[in-house]
């Protein structure tokens, strides 16, 4: 869902992370920056710095956990109930 206003801070980082695989143009648009990629990149860099994230490229926001969740492979092994171990 496209943001009606330009996102900032953690909201911007979350939105950019969710759209990182689609490219910077799409991420900027979804985060409310339209075609203004330069402003989007600058604000995203600032937001990452405030969160102590060392990110140089948008693709670095995609974590290994995101990749594993997207793959959807594997089995969950857990007891049927909390009393069964």
Short mmCIF file of N, CA and C in Angstrom, two decimals:
data_model
loop_
_atom_site.label_atom_id
_atom_site.label_comp_id
_atom_site.label_asym_id
_atom_site.label_seq_id
_atom_site.Cartn_x
_atom_site.Cartn_y
_atom_site.Cartn_z
N UNK A 1 0.85 -1.18 0.00
CA UNK A 1 0.00 0.00 0.00
C UNK A 1 0.90 1.24 0.00
N UNK A 2 0.61 2.15 -0.88
CA UNK A 2 1.41 3.36 -1.01
C UNK A 2 1.06 4.33 0.12
N UNK A 3 2.08 4.89 0.74
CA UNK A 3 1.86 5.86 1.81
C UNK A 3 1.40 7.18 1.22
N UNK A 4 0.41 7.80 1.86
CA UNK A 4 -0.10 9.08 1.40
C UNK A 4 0.86 10.23 1.72
N UNK A 5 1.72 10.02 2.69
CA UNK A 5 2.70 11.05 3.06
C UNK A 5 4.08 10.41 3.11
N UNK A 6 5.10 11.23 3.05
CA UNK A 6 6.47 10.72 3.12
C UNK A 6 6.73 10.14 4.51
N UNK A 7 7.20 8.91 4.53
CA UNK A 7 7.49 8.25 5.79
C UNK A 7 8.85 8.69 6.32
N UNK A 8 9.02 8.59 7.62
CA UNK A 8 10.28 8.97 8.28
C UNK A 8 10.58 7.95 9.36
N UNK A 9 11.82 7.94 9.83
CA UNK A 9 12.22 7.11 10.96
C UNK A 9 12.01 5.63 10.72
N UNK A 10 11.55 4.95 11.78
CA UNK A 10 11.38 3.50 11.70
C UNK A 10 10.33 3.09 10.68
N UNK A 11 9.30 3.93 10.49
CA UNK A 11 8.28 3.62 9.47
C UNK A 11 8.91 3.58 8.08
N UNK A 12 9.80 4.51 7.81
CA UNK A 12 10.49 4.55 6.52
C UNK A 12 11.36 3.32 6.35
N UNK A 13 12.12 2.97 7.36
CA UNK A 13 13.01 1.81 7.27
C UNK A 13 12.19 0.53 7.07
N UNK A 14 11.10 0.38 7.80
CA UNK A 14 10.25 -0.80 7.66
C UNK A 14 9.65 -0.90 6.26
N UNK A 15 9.16 0.21 5.75
CA UNK A 15 8.56 0.22 4.41
C UNK A 15 9.63 -0.06 3.35
N UNK A 16 10.78 0.56 3.49
CA UNK A 16 11.87 0.35 2.52
C UNK A 16 12.32 -1.10 2.56
N UNK A 17 12.40 -1.67 3.73
CA UNK A 17 12.82 -3.07 3.86
C UNK A 17 11.80 -3.99 3.19
N UNK A 18 10.52 -3.70 3.39
CA UNK A 18 9.47 -4.54 2.80
C UNK A 18 9.48 -4.48 1.27
N UNK A 19 9.97 -3.38 0.71
CA UNK A 19 9.95 -3.20 -0.74
C UNK A 19 11.34 -3.26 -1.37
N UNK A 20 12.35 -3.58 -0.60
CA UNK A 20 13.74 -3.53 -1.08
C UNK A 20 13.98 -4.43 -2.29
N UNK A 21 13.37 -5.59 -2.31
CA UNK A 21 13.60 -6.52 -3.42
C UNK A 21 13.01 -6.03 -4.73
N UNK A 22 12.08 -5.09 -4.65
CA UNK A 22 11.42 -4.57 -5.85
C UNK A 22 12.20 -3.43 -6.49
N UNK A 23 13.25 -2.97 -5.84
CA UNK A 23 14.08 -1.90 -6.38
C UNK A 23 13.83 -0.57 -5.71
N UNK A 24 14.78 0.34 -5.91
CA UNK A 24 14.73 1.63 -5.23
C UNK A 24 13.57 2.50 -5.72
N UNK A 25 13.24 2.41 -7.01
CA UNK A 25 12.14 3.22 -7.54
C UNK A 25 10.83 2.84 -6.88
N UNK A 26 10.58 1.53 -6.79
CA UNK A 26 9.34 1.05 -6.17
C UNK A 26 9.31 1.37 -4.68
N UNK A 27 10.45 1.16 -4.01
CA UNK A 27 10.51 1.44 -2.58
C UNK A 27 10.23 2.92 -2.31
N UNK A 28 10.85 3.80 -3.10
CA UNK A 28 10.62 5.24 -2.93
C UNK A 28 9.15 5.58 -3.12
N UNK A 29 8.55 5.02 -4.14
CA UNK A 29 7.13 5.27 -4.43
C UNK A 29 6.25 4.77 -3.28
N UNK A 30 6.49 3.55 -2.82
CA UNK A 30 5.67 2.97 -1.76
C UNK A 30 5.82 3.72 -0.44
N UNK A 31 6.98 4.32 -0.22
CA UNK A 31 7.23 5.05 1.03
C UNK A 31 6.78 6.50 0.96
N UNK A 32 6.12 6.88 -0.14
CA UNK A 32 5.55 8.22 -0.23
C UNK A 32 6.44 9.26 -0.89
N UNK A 33 7.55 8.85 -1.50
CA UNK A 33 8.48 9.80 -2.11
C UNK A 33 8.31 9.91 -3.62
N UNK A 34 7.38 9.18 -4.19
CA UNK A 34 7.13 9.26 -5.63
C UNK A 34 8.38 9.00 -6.44
N UNK A 35 8.71 9.94 -7.34
CA UNK A 35 9.89 9.81 -8.20
C UNK A 35 11.13 10.46 -7.59
N UNK A 36 11.03 11.00 -6.40
CA UNK A 36 12.14 11.71 -5.76
C UNK A 36 13.07 10.72 -5.05
N UNK A 37 13.83 10.00 -5.84
CA UNK A 37 14.69 8.95 -5.31
C UNK A 37 15.82 9.52 -4.46
N UNK A 38 16.34 10.67 -4.83
CA UNK A 38 17.44 11.27 -4.07
C UNK A 38 17.02 11.60 -2.64
N UNK A 39 15.85 12.21 -2.49
CA UNK A 39 15.36 12.54 -1.15
C UNK A 39 15.07 11.26 -0.37
N UNK A 40 14.46 10.30 -1.04
CA UNK A 40 14.18 9.00 -0.40
C UNK A 40 15.47 8.38 0.13
N UNK A 41 16.50 8.33 -0.70
CA UNK A 41 17.77 7.71 -0.30
C UNK A 41 18.41 8.47 0.86
N UNK A 42 18.35 9.79 0.82
CA UNK A 42 18.93 10.60 1.89
C UNK A 42 18.19 10.38 3.21
N UNK A 43 16.86 10.42 3.16
CA UNK A 43 16.05 10.24 4.37
C UNK A 43 16.20 8.82 4.93
N UNK A 44 16.31 7.84 4.03
CA UNK A 44 16.49 6.47 4.47
C UNK A 44 17.85 6.30 5.15
N UNK A 45 18.87 6.90 4.58
CA UNK A 45 20.21 6.83 5.18
C UNK A 45 20.19 7.47 6.58
N UNK A 46 19.52 8.62 6.70
CA UNK A 46 19.42 9.30 8.00
C UNK A 46 18.67 8.44 9.01
N UNK A 47 17.56 7.84 8.57
CA UNK A 47 16.77 6.99 9.48
C UNK A 47 17.57 5.78 9.93
N UNK A 48 18.33 5.19 9.02
CA UNK A 48 19.17 4.04 9.38
C UNK A 48 20.24 4.44 10.37
N UNK A 49 20.85 5.61 10.18
CA UNK A 49 21.87 6.09 11.11
C UNK A 49 21.29 6.30 12.50
N UNK A 50 20.07 6.85 12.57
CA UNK A 50 19.42 7.07 13.86
C UNK A 50 19.14 5.75 14.58
N UNK A 51 18.95 4.68 13.79
CA UNK A 51 18.68 3.36 14.36
C UNK A 51 19.96 2.55 14.53
N UNK A 52 21.11 3.18 14.28
CA UNK A 52 22.42 2.52 14.36
C UNK A 52 22.54 1.34 13.40
N UNK A 53 21.93 1.47 12.23
CA UNK A 53 22.06 0.46 11.18
C UNK A 53 23.12 0.91 10.20
N UNK A 54 24.05 0.05 9.90
CA UNK A 54 25.11 0.36 8.94
C UNK A 54 24.66 -0.16 7.57
N UNK A 55 23.96 0.68 6.82
CA UNK A 55 23.41 0.29 5.52
C UNK A 55 23.92 1.25 4.46
N UNK A 56 24.49 0.70 3.40
CA UNK A 56 24.97 1.52 2.30
C UNK A 56 24.08 1.40 1.07
N UNK A 57 23.38 0.27 0.96
CA UNK A 57 22.50 0.04 -0.17
C UNK A 57 21.16 -0.49 0.33
N UNK A 58 20.13 -0.23 -0.44
CA UNK A 58 18.79 -0.67 -0.08
C UNK A 58 18.73 -2.19 0.10
N UNK A 59 19.43 -2.92 -0.73
CA UNK A 59 19.40 -4.39 -0.66
C UNK A 59 19.93 -4.92 0.66
N UNK A 60 20.73 -4.14 1.38
CA UNK A 60 21.27 -4.58 2.66
C UNK A 60 20.20 -4.64 3.75
N UNK A 61 19.04 -4.05 3.49
CA UNK A 61 17.95 -4.12 4.46
C UNK A 61 17.28 -5.48 4.46
N UNK A 62 17.46 -6.26 3.40
CA UNK A 62 16.87 -7.59 3.31
C UNK A 62 17.74 -8.53 4.14
N UNK A 63 17.15 -9.14 5.14
CA UNK A 63 17.91 -10.01 6.04
C UNK A 63 17.80 -11.47 5.60
N UNK A 64 18.66 -12.30 6.16
CA UNK A 64 18.60 -13.74 5.90
C UNK A 64 17.24 -14.30 6.32
N UNK A 65 16.70 -13.77 7.41
CA UNK A 65 15.41 -14.24 7.89
C UNK A 65 14.32 -13.95 6.86
N UNK A 66 14.36 -12.79 6.20
CA UNK A 66 13.39 -12.47 5.16
C UNK A 66 13.48 -13.47 4.02
N UNK A 67 14.70 -13.82 3.65
CA UNK A 67 14.91 -14.76 2.54
C UNK A 67 14.36 -16.13 2.91
N UNK A 68 14.62 -16.58 4.14
CA UNK A 68 14.13 -17.89 4.58
C UNK A 68 12.61 -17.91 4.62
N UNK A 69 12.00 -16.85 5.13
CA UNK A 69 10.54 -16.79 5.19
C UNK A 69 9.92 -16.80 3.80
N UNK A 70 10.57 -16.15 2.86
CA UNK A 70 10.05 -16.10 1.50
C UNK A 70 10.15 -17.47 0.82
N UNK A 71 11.20 -18.20 1.13
CA UNK A 71 11.39 -19.52 0.53
C UNK A 71 10.25 -20.45 0.92
N UNK A 72 9.81 -20.38 2.16
CA UNK A 72 8.69 -21.18 2.61
C UNK A 72 8.97 -22.68 2.62
N UNK A 73 10.20 -23.06 2.62
CA UNK A 73 10.54 -24.48 2.63
C UNK A 73 10.92 -24.91 4.02
N UNK A 74 10.89 -26.20 4.23
CA UNK A 74 11.28 -26.73 5.52
C UNK A 74 10.08 -27.15 6.34
N UNK A 75 10.36 -27.80 7.43
CA UNK A 75 9.32 -28.27 8.32
C UNK A 75 9.49 -27.64 9.69
N UNK A 76 8.37 -27.42 10.34
CA UNK A 76 8.40 -26.96 11.72
C UNK A 76 8.29 -28.19 12.60
N UNK A 77 9.28 -28.38 13.44
CA UNK A 77 9.29 -29.54 14.34
C UNK A 77 9.08 -29.00 15.75
N UNK A 78 7.95 -29.40 16.32
CA UNK A 78 7.59 -28.94 17.65
C UNK A 78 6.63 -29.96 18.26
N UNK A 79 6.56 -30.01 19.58
CA UNK A 79 5.60 -30.91 20.22
C UNK A 79 4.16 -30.49 19.93
N UNK A 80 3.26 -31.48 19.96
CA UNK A 80 1.84 -31.19 19.71
C UNK A 80 1.24 -30.32 20.82
N UNK A 81 1.68 -30.55 22.04
CA UNK A 81 1.18 -29.75 23.16
C UNK A 81 2.35 -29.32 24.02
N UNK A 82 2.10 -28.38 24.92
CA UNK A 82 3.18 -27.91 25.78
C UNK A 82 3.64 -28.98 26.78
N UNK A 83 2.81 -29.99 27.05
CA UNK A 83 3.19 -31.03 27.99
C UNK A 83 3.97 -32.16 27.31
N UNK A 84 3.95 -32.23 25.99
CA UNK A 84 4.71 -33.23 25.26
C UNK A 84 6.03 -32.65 24.81
N UNK A 85 7.11 -33.23 25.27
CA UNK A 85 8.43 -32.79 24.85
C UNK A 85 9.10 -33.90 24.20
#
